[in-house]
Tab-separated table of C-alpha atoms in Angstrom:
chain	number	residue	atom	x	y	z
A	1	UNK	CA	104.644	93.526	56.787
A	2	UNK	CA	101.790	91.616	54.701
A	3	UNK	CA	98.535	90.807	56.727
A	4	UNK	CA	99.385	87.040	56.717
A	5	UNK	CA	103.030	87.202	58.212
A	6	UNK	CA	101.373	89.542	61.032
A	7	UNK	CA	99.013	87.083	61.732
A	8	UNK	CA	101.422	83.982	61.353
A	9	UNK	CA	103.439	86.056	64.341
A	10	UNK	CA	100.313	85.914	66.400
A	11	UNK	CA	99.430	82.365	65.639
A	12	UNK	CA	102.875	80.091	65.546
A	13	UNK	CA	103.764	78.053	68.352
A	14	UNK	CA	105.335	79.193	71.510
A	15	UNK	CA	107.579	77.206	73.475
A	16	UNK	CA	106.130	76.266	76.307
A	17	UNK	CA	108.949	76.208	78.244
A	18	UNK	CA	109.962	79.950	77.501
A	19	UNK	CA	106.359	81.187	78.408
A	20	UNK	CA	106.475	79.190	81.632
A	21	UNK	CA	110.049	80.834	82.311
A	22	UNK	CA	108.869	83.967	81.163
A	23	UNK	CA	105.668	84.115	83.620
A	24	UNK	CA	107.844	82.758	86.363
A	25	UNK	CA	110.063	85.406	86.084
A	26	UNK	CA	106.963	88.308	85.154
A	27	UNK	CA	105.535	87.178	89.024
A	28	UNK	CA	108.362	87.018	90.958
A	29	UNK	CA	109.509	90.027	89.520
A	30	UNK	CA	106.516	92.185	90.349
A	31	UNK	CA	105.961	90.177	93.025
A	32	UNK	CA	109.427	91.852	94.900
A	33	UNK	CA	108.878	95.048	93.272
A	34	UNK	CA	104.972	95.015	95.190
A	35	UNK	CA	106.303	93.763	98.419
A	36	UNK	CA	108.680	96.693	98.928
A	37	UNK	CA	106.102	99.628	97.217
A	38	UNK	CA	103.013	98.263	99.631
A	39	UNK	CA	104.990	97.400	102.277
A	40	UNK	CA	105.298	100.830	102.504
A	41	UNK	CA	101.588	101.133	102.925
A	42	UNK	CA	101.405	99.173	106.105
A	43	UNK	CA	104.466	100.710	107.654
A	44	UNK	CA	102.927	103.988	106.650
A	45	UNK	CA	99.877	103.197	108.230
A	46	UNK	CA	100.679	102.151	111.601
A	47	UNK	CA	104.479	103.418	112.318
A	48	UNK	CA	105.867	105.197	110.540
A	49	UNK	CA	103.667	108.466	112.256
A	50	UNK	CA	105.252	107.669	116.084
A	51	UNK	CA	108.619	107.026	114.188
A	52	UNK	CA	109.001	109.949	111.693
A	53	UNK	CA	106.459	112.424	112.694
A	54	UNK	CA	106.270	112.188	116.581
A	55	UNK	CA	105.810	116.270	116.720
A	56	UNK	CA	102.588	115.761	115.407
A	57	UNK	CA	99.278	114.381	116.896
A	58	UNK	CA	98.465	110.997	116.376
A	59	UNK	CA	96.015	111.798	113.617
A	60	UNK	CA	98.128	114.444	111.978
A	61	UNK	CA	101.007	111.992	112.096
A	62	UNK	CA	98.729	109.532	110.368
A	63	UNK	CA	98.153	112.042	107.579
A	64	UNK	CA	101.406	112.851	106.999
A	65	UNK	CA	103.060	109.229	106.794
A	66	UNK	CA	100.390	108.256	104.490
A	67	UNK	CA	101.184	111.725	102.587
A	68	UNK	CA	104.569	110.040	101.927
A	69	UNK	CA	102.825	107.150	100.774
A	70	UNK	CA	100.536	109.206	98.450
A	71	UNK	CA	104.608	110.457	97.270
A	72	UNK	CA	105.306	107.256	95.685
A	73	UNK	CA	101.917	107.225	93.283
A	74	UNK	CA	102.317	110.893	92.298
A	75	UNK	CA	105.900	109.574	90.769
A	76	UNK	CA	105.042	106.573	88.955
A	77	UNK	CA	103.996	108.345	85.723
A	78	UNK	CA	107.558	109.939	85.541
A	79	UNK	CA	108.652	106.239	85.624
A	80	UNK	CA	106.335	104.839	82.910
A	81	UNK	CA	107.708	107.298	80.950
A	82	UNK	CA	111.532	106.967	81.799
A	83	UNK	CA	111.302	103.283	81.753
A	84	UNK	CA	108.724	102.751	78.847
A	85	UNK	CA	111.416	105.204	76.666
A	86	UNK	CA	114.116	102.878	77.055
A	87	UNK	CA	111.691	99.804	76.829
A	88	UNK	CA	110.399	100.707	73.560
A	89	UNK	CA	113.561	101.750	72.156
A	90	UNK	CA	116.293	99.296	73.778
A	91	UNK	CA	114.204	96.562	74.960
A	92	UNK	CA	111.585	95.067	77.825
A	93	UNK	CA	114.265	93.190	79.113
A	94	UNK	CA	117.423	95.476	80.624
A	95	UNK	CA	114.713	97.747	81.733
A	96	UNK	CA	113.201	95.258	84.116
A	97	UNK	CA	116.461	94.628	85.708
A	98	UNK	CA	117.254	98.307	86.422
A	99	UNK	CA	113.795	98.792	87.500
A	100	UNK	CA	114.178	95.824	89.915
A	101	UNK	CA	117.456	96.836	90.982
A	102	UNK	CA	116.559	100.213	92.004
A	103	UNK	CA	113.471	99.488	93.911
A	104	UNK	CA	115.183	96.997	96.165
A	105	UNK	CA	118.096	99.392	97.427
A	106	UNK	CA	115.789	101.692	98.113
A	107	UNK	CA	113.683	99.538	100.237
A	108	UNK	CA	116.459	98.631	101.892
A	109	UNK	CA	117.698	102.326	102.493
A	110	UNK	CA	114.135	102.643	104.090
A	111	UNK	CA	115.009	100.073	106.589
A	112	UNK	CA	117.894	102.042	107.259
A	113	UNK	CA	116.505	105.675	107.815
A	114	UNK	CA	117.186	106.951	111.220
A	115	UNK	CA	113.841	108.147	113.346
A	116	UNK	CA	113.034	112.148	113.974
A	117	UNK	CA	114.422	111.731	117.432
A	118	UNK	CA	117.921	111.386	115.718
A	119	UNK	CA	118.117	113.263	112.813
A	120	UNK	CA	115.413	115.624	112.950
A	121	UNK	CA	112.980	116.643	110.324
A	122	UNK	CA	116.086	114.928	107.502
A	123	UNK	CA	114.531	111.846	108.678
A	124	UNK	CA	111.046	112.526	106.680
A	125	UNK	CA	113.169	114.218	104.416
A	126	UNK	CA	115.091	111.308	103.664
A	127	UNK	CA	112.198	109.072	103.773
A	128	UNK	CA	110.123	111.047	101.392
A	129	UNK	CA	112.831	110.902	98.852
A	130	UNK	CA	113.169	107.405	98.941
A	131	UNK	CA	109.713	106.981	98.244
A	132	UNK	CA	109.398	108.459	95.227
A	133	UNK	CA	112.609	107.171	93.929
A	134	UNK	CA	110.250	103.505	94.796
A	135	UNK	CA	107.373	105.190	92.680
A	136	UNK	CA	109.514	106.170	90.005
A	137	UNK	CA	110.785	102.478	90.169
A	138	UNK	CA	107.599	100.689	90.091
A	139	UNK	CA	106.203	103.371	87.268
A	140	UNK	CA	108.786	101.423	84.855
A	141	UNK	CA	108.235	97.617	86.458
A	142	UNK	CA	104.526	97.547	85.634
A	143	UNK	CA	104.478	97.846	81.904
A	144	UNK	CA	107.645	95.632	81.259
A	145	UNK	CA	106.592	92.725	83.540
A	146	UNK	CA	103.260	92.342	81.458
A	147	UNK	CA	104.510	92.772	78.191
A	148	UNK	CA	107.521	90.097	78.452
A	149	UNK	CA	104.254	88.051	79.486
A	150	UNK	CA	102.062	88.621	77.009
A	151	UNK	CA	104.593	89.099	74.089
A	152	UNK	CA	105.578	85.243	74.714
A	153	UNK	CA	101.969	83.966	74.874
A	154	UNK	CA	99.382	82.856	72.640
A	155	UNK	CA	96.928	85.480	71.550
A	156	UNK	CA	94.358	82.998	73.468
A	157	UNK	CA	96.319	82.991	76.402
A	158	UNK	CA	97.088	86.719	76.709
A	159	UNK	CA	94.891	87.909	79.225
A	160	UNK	CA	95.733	84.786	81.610
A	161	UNK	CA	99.899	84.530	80.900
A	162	UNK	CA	100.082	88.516	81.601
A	163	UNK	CA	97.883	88.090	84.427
A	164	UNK	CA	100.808	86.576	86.220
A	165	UNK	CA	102.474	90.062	86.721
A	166	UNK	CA	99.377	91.406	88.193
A	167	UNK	CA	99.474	88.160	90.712
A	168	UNK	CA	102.517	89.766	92.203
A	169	UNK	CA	100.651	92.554	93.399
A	170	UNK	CA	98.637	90.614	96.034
A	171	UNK	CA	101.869	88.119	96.182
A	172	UNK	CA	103.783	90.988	97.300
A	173	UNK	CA	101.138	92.600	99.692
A	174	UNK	CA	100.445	89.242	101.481
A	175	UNK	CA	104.360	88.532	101.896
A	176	UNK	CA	104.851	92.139	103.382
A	177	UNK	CA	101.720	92.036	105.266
A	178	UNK	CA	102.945	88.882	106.910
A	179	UNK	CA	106.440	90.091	107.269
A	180	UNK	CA	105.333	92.981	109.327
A	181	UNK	CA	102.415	90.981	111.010
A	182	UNK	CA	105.498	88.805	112.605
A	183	UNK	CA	107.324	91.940	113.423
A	184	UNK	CA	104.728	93.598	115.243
A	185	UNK	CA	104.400	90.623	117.431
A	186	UNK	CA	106.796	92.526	119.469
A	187	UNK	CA	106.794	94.569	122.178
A	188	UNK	CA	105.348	97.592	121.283
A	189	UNK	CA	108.605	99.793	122.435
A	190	UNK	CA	110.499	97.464	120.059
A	191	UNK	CA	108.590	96.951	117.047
A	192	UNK	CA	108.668	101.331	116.897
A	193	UNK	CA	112.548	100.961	117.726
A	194	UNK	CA	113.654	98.343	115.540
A	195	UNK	CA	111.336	95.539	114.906
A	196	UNK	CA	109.446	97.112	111.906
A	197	UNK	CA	112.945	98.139	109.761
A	198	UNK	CA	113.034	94.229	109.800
A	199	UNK	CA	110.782	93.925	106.376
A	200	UNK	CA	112.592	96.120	104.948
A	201	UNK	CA	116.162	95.010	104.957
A	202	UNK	CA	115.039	91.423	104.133
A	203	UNK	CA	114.363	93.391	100.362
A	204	UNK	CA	118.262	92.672	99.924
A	205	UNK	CA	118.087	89.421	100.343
A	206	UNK	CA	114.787	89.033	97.955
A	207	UNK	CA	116.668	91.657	95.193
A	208	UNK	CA	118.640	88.924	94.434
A	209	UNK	CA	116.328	86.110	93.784
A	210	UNK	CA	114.760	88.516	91.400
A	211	UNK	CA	117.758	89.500	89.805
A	212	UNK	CA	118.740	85.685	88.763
A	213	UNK	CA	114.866	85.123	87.198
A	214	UNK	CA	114.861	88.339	85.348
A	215	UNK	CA	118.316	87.587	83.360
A	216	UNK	CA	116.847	84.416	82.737
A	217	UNK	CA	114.782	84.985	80.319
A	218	UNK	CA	115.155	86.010	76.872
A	219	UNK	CA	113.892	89.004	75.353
A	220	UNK	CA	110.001	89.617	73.753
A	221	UNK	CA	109.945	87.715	70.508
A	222	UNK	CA	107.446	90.795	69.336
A	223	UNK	CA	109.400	93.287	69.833
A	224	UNK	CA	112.296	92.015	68.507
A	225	UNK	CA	110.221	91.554	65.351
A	226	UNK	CA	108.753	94.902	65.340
A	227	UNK	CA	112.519	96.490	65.779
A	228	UNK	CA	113.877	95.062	62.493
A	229	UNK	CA	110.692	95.710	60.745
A	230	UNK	CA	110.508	99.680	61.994
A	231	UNK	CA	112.489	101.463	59.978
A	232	UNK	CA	111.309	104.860	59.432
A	233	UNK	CA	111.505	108.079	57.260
A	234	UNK	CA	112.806	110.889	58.166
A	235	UNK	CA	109.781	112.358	59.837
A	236	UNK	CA	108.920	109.401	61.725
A	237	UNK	CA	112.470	109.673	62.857
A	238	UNK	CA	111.257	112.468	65.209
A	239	UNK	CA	108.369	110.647	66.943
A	240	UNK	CA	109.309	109.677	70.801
A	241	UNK	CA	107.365	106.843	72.262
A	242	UNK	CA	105.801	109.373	74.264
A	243	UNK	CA	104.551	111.393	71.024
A	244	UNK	CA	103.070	108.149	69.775
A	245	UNK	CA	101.198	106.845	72.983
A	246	UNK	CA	99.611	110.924	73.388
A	247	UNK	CA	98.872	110.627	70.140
A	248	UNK	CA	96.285	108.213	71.096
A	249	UNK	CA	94.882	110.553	74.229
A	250	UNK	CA	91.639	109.481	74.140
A	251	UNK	CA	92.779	105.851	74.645
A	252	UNK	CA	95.102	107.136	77.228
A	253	UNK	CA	92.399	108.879	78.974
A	254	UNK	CA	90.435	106.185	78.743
A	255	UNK	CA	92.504	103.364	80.182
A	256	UNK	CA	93.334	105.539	83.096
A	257	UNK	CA	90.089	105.962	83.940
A	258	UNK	CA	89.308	102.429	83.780
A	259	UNK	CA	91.593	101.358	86.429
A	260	UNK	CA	91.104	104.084	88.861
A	261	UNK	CA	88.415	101.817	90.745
A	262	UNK	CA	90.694	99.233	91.562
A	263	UNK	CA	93.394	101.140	92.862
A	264	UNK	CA	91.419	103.153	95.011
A	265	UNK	CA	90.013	100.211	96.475
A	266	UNK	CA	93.725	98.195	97.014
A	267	UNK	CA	95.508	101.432	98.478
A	268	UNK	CA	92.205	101.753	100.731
A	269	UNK	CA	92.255	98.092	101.999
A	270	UNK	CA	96.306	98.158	102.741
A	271	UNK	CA	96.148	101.679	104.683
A	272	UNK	CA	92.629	102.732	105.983
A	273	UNK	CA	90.843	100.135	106.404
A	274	UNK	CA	93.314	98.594	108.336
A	275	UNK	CA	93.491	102.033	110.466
A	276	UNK	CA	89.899	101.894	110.811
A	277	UNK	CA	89.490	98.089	111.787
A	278	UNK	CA	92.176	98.563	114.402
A	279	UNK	CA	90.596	101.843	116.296
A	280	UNK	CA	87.317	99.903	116.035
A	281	UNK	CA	88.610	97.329	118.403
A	282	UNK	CA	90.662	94.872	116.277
A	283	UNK	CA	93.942	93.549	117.115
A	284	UNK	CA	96.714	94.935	114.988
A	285	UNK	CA	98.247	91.341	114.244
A	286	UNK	CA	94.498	89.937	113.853
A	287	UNK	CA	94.082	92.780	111.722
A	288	UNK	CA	96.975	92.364	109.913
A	289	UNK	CA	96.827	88.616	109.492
A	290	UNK	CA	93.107	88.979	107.936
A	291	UNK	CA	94.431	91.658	105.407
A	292	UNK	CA	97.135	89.147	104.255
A	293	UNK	CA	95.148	86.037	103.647
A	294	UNK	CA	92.735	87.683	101.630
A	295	UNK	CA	95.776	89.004	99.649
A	296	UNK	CA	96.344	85.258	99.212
A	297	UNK	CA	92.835	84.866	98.138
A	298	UNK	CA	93.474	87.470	95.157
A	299	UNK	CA	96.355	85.765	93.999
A	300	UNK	CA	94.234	82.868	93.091
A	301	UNK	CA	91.414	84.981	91.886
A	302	UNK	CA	93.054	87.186	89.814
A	303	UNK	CA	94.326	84.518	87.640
A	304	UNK	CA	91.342	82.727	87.419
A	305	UNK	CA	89.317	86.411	86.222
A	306	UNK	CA	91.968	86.860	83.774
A	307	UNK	CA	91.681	83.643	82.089
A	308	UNK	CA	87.962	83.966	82.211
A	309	UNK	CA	87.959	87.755	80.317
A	310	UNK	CA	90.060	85.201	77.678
A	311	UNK	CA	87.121	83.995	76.872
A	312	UNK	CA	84.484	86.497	77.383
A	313	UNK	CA	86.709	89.601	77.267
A	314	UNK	CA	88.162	91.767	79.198
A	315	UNK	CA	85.333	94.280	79.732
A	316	UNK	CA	82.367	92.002	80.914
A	317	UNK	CA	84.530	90.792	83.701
A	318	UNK	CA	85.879	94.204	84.977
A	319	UNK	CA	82.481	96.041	85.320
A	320	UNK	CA	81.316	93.182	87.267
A	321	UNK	CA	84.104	93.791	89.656
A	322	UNK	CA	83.617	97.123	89.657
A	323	UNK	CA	79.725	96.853	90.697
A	324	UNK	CA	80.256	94.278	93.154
A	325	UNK	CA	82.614	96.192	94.657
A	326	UNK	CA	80.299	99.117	94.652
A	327	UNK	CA	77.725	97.307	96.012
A	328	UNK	CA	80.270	95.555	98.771
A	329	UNK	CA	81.912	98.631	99.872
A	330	UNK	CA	79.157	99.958	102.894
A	331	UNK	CA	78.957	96.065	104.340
A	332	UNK	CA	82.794	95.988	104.532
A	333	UNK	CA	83.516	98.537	106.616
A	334	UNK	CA	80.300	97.875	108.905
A	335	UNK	CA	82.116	94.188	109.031
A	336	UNK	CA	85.532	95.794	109.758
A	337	UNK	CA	84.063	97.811	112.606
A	338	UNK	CA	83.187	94.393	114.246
A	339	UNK	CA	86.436	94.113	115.870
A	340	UNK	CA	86.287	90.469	115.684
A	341	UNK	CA	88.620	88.261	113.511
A	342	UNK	CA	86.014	86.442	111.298
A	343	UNK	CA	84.150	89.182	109.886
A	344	UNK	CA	86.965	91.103	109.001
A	345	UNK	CA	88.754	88.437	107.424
A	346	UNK	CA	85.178	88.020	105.470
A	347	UNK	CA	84.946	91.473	104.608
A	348	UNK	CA	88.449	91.837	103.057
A	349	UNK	CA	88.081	88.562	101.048
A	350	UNK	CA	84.799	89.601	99.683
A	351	UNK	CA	85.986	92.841	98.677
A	352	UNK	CA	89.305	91.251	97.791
A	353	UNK	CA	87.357	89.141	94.972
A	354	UNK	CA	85.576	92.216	93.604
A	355	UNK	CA	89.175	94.440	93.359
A	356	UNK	CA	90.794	90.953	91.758
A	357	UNK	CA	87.944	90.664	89.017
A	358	UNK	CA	89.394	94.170	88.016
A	359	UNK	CA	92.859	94.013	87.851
A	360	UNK	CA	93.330	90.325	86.623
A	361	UNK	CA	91.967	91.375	83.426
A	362	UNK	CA	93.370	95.127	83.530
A	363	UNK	CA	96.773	94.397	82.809
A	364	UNK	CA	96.150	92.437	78.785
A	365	UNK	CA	93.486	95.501	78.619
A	366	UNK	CA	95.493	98.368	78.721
A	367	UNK	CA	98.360	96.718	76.871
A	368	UNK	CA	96.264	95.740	74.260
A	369	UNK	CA	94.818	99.460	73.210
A	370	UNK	CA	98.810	100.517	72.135
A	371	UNK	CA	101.186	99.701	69.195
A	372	UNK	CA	104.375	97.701	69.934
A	373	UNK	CA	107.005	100.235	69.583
A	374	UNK	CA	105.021	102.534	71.831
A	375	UNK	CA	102.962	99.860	73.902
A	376	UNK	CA	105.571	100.018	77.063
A	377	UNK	CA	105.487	103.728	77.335
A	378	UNK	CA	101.780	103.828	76.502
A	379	UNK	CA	100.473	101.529	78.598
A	380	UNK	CA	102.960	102.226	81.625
A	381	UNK	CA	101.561	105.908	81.587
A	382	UNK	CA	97.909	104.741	81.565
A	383	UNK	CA	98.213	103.226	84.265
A	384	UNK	CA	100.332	104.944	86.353
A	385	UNK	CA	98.134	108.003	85.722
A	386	UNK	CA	95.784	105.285	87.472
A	387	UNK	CA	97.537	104.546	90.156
A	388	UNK	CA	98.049	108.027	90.843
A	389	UNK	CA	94.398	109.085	90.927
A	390	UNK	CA	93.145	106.045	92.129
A	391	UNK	CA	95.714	104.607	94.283
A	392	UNK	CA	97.954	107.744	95.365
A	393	UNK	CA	95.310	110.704	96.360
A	394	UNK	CA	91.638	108.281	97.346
A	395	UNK	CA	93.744	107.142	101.084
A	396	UNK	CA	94.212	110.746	101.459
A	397	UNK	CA	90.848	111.995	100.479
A	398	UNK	CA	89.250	109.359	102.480
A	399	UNK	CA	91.596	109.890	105.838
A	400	UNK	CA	90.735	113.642	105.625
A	401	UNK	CA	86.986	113.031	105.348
A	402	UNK	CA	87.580	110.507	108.197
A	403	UNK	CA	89.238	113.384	110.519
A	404	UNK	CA	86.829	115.817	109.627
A	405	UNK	CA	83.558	113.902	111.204
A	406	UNK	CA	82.696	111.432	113.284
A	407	UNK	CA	79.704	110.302	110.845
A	408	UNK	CA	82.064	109.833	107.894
A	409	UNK	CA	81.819	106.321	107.218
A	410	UNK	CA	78.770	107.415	104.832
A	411	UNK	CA	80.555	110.063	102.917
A	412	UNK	CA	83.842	107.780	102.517
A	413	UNK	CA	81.224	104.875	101.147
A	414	UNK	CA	79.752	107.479	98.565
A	415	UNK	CA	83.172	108.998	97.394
A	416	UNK	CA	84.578	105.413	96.814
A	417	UNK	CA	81.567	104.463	95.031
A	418	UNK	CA	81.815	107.629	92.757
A	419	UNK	CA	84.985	106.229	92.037
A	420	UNK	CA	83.411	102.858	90.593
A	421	UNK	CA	81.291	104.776	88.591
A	422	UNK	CA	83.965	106.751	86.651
A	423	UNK	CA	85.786	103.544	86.025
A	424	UNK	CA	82.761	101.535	85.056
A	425	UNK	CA	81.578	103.929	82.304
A	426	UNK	CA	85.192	104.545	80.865
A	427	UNK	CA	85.505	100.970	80.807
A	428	UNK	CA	82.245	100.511	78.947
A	429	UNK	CA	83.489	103.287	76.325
A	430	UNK	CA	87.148	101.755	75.412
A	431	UNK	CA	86.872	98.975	72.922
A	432	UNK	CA	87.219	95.327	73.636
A	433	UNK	CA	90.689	94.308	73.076
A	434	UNK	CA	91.072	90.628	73.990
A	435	UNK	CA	91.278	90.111	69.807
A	436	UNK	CA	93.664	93.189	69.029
A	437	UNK	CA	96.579	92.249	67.094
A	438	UNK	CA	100.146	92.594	68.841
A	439	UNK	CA	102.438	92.560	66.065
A	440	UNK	CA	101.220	95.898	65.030
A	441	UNK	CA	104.524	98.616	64.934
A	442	UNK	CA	102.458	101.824	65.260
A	443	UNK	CA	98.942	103.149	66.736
A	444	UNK	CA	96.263	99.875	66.774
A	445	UNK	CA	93.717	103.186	65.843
């Protein structure tokens, strides 16, 4: 395609009205899809261990529920690539549904799981599985939910329109977190009995509110461009989606890297540090009820970071994230170990703003490094790859330095902050990509 048709597909009006539908549909989308995976979180973090692994001590328990957990992450690469195959070759669209579709019956079969006490050890057995059919499920949401966004918007909107995916992260944490906030309300005996399945079987009831906004809309304008443009030879004929986004590795590597910060810091907030504020005194619900409003905070945030890296791009914004954060992360827990309502609700927001300033602009900046026909599997795999380091194995690595001493709130401070280094300097090498042009079929380098 000449230069000046590419950039009259970047530049032409887009309905308004479509984008509006389309971001309406991108956040309540992931906004389901993140209420059932992080749900998971909290119920991991303070019952599923008495419900599922009552053989074990109480820390041990711990350890392995939010094992399970960690389950989840390890399998959302294996759905970037599933989904992002059939999203680059069949469309953004029908992927979203299935991807939506599965994740909700499977929250809902986690609702239904009988305890240990029942069924034995094919109670975590069961559990486990369902987990990382969830991962798998979310590995595929990610990708399409942005690109639907940022495929309808102006190239000077991007970073804010696709943001609106990423807002149903924290949309979907703060409705679980209150869901299960209002469950445990009950009596303890209760709440481990039957109370906390609650959540989880209201994810039927939500699967179908997601299911009429996501057959709303109509499918990315860009890549239906880019499939009647791409017609190949004979050798090109060979190349997956998957053989096209490795073929950029150093990208790959790259994006991953930058995003491993930010999920290390979310999974953190929604399962340690809500351990660790409630044996240092704070009420669960208190707990619980801080966690979610600074959740609602991010929402709010995220946008507004996205729209900002618009204008300055996407990199200034995330390192500043990332070194507040760093610099945050020792005051937060000392705030958390308060026991008292106020300071923890301070300490999450504050570190809530830092995470936000990260991930509103991460989702335009990943999407942005990868050509259209392999931009769902490519940017789907970097960064579930991030979620997996980042999000999936930092709660475990920072529970088992929290068994191992009593003086480990030091050591957990400087692996997270290790963490924020990594993703600060890959984020520094990757180019800027707030002015990369998305009607490009193949590799943007």
């Amino acid at each position: 395609m000449p230069t000046e048709q590419r950039a009259d597909l970047q530049t032409r009006p887009h309905p308004r009205s479509e984008i509006r539908r389309v971001a309406l549909s991108s956040y309540i989308g992931s906004m389901l899809e993140y209420y059932d995976f992080l749900l998971y979180g909290t119920a991991a973090a303070i019952v599923f261990g008495p419900v599922f692994f009552d053989e074990l001590s109480s820390a041990a328990g711990a350890a392995a529920a939010l094992a399970t957990f960690a389950a989840g992450y390890i399998a959302r690469p294996l759905g970037g690539i599933i989904f992002g195959h059939m999203g680059d070759r069949v469309g953004r669209k029908s992927v979203l549904i299935i991807s939506l579709s599965v994740m909700g019956v499977t929250s809902l079969l986690i609702g239904l799981v009988p305890p240990s006490e029942s069924i034995g050890p094919w109670a975590p057995a069961a559990l486990l599985t369902l987990r990382i059919i969830q991962g798998i499920a979310l590995g595929g949401e990610w990708g399409g939910a942005v690109l639907m966004a940022m495929e309808h918007a102006h190239p000077r909107s991007r970073g804010f329109v696709a943001s609106f995916a990423y807002a149903g992260a924290p949309s979907g944490a703060l409705l679980g977190m209150a869901a299960m906030a209002c469950a445990s309300m009950l009596p303890e005996q209760q709440f481990l009995e039957w109370g906390w399945r609650i959540p989880f079987l209201l994810s039927g009831v939500l699967l179908v509110v997601g299911l009429y906004l996501r057959t709303s809309v109509e499918e990315s304008p860009v890549f239906i461009d880019a499939r009647k443009r791409n017609t190949p030879g004979p050798r090109e004929r060979t190349r997956t989606p998957l053989s096209e986004a490795l073929g950029q590795w150093r990208v790959l590597l790259s994006v991953s890297m930058s995003g491993i910060a930010g999920f290390a810091l979310q999974s953190t907030m929604v399962t340690f540090a809500i351990t660790f504020a409630v044996s240092s005194g704070g009420q669960r619900p208190a707990v619980l009820l801080a966690s979610a409003l600074s959740q609602a905070v991010g929402i709010f945030s995220g946008l507004a970071f996205a729209k900002l890296s618009d204008l300055v791009g996407r990199r200034p914004v995330m390192v500043g994230g990332v070194a507040g954060a760093a610099v945050l992360l020792y005051p937060f827990f000392l705030l958390l170990q308060s026991g008292m309502f106020i300071p923890t609700l301070l300490g999450f927001v504050s570190l809530t703003l830092c995470l936000t300033a990260i991930h509103g602009p991460l989702p335009a900046f990943i999407t942005e490094q990868f050509g259209t026909m392999s931009r769902y599997t490519g940017s789907s795999l970097g960064y579930q790859i991030a979620t997996l380091l980042g999000g999936g194995l930092a709660p475990l690595a920072v529970t088992a330095i929290y068994a191992a001493t009593e003086t480990a709130l030091p050591l957990i401070v400087i692996f997270i902050v290790g963490i924020c280094l990594v993703s600060a300097l890959a984020i520094l090498r990757t180019q800027e990509s707030k002015d990369n042009d998305l009607s490009q079929i193949g590799q943007l380098r």
